[in-house]
C-alpha positions as a LaTeX table, in Angstrom:
\begin{tabular}{lrrr}
\hline
Residue & $x$ (\AA) & $y$ (\AA) & $z$ (\AA) \\
\hline
Met1 & 0.38 & $-0.20$ & $-0.10$ \\
Ser2 & 1.52 & 3.57 & $-1.00$ \\
Tyr3 & 2.34 & 6.41 & 1.43 \\
Arg4 & $-0.93$ & 8.03 & 0.22 \\
Lys5 & $-3.00$ & 5.47 & 0.60 \\
Met6 & $-2.09$ & 5.08 & 3.81 \\
Ile7 & $-2.70$ & 8.55 & 4.88 \\
Thr8 & $-6.08$ & 8.62 & 3.19 \\
Val9 & $-7.16$ & 5.44 & 4.82 \\
Ala10 & $-6.23$ & 6.91 & 8.52 \\
Val11 & $-7.89$ & 10.40 & 8.17 \\
Cys12 & $-11.42$ & 8.26 & 7.14 \\
Leu13 & $-11.28$ & 6.44 & 10.39 \\
Leu14 & $-10.48$ & 9.93 & 12.21 \\
Ile15 & $-13.21$ & 11.18 & 10.83 \\
Ala16 & $-15.59$ & 8.22 & 11.45 \\
Phe17 & $-14.61$ & 8.14 & 14.44 \\
Ser18 & $-14.92$ & 11.81 & 15.58 \\
Ala19 & $-18.39$ & 11.47 & 14.01 \\
Gly20 & $-19.95$ & 8.95 & 17.07 \\
Ala21 & $-17.85$ & 11.36 & 19.38 \\
Gln22 & $-20.87$ & 13.09 & 21.99 \\
Asp23 & $-22.28$ & 13.53 & 25.00 \\
Lys24 & $-25.08$ & 11.46 & 26.24 \\
Ile25 & $-28.04$ & 12.32 & 28.49 \\
Phe26 & $-29.82$ & 9.34 & 29.68 \\
Lys27 & $-33.19$ & 10.05 & 31.02 \\
Lys28 & $-35.43$ & 8.73 & 33.70 \\
Asn29 & $-37.87$ & 7.07 & 31.14 \\
Gly30 & $-35.39$ & 5.52 & 28.79 \\
Glu31 & $-34.77$ & 8.50 & 26.59 \\
Val32 & $-31.16$ & 9.10 & 25.27 \\
Ile33 & $-29.96$ & 12.29 & 24.08 \\
Glu34 & $-27.02$ & 12.61 & 22.03 \\
Ala35 & $-25.73$ & 16.21 & 22.99 \\
Arg36 & $-23.15$ & 18.47 & 24.01 \\
Ile37 & $-23.17$ & 19.18 & 27.47 \\
Ser38 & $-22.97$ & 22.99 & 27.90 \\
Leu39 & $-24.10$ & 23.67 & 32.17 \\
Ile40 & $-25.07$ & 21.86 & 34.89 \\
Asn41 & $-26.20$ & 24.18 & 37.06 \\
Gly42 & $-28.21$ & 23.98 & 40.48 \\
Asp43 & $-31.59$ & 21.65 & 39.17 \\
Ile44 & $-31.08$ & 22.09 & 35.03 \\
Ile45 & $-28.49$ & 20.52 & 32.62 \\
Val46 & $-28.04$ & 22.90 & 29.16 \\
Phe47 & $-27.16$ & 21.61 & 26.33 \\
Lys48 & $-26.86$ & 21.41 & 22.37 \\
Arg49 & $-28.31$ & 18.98 & 20.34 \\
Phe50 & $-25.74$ & 16.86 & 18.66 \\
Asp51 & $-27.21$ & 16.70 & 15.35 \\
Asn52 & $-27.88$ & 20.26 & 15.36 \\
Pro53 & $-24.29$ & 22.15 & 17.34 \\
Asp54 & $-24.84$ & 25.20 & 15.59 \\
Gly55 & $-28.65$ & 25.00 & 16.74 \\
Pro56 & $-30.62$ & 26.59 & 20.01 \\
Glu57 & $-29.92$ & 25.50 & 23.63 \\
Tyr58 & $-31.83$ & 23.59 & 25.38 \\
Ser59 & $-32.59$ & 22.89 & 29.15 \\
Ile60 & $-33.97$ & 20.33 & 30.78 \\
Pro61 & $-34.23$ & 19.52 & 34.19 \\
Lys62 & $-32.06$ & 17.79 & 36.46 \\
Ala63 & $-35.12$ & 15.81 & 38.24 \\
Glu64 & $-35.80$ & 13.97 & 34.42 \\
Val65 & $-32.22$ & 12.58 & 33.98 \\
Ala66 & $-30.66$ & 8.85 & 35.54 \\
Arg67 & $-27.28$ & 9.79 & 34.05 \\
Ile68 & $-24.73$ & 11.62 & 31.51 \\
Lys69 & $-21.97$ & 9.69 & 29.78 \\
Tyr70 & $-19.46$ & 11.82 & 28.94 \\
Leu71 & $-17.05$ & 11.40 & 25.54 \\
Asn72 & $-13.88$ & 11.13 & 27.66 \\
Gly73 & $-16.18$ & 7.79 & 29.23 \\
Ser74 & $-16.42$ & 9.73 & 32.16 \\
Gln75 & $-20.30$ & 9.98 & 34.12 \\
Asp76 & $-22.35$ & 11.63 & 36.65 \\
Ile77 & $-25.39$ & 9.66 & 37.89 \\
Phe78 & $-27.97$ & 11.38 & 39.60 \\
Asp79 & $-29.77$ & 9.84 & 42.15 \\
Asp80 & $-33.57$ & 10.76 & 43.62 \\
\hline
\end{tabular}
């Protein structure tokens, strides 16, 4: 395999892996929201939907969220 083809394959793999990079909000009702968390403050979580990163910010009451799994693998678990 030529050097140019190897670089092309490597770039394609990096793009594919980064496409799945997002935080996940797991709600208590079972719904999962793919998002980028902006803020966790008091009783609310502020985020942007991953499928529309330039769109509006949304907020959700922390009481509706079971846990958040971040891009780096760490988690916040919210107990009642």
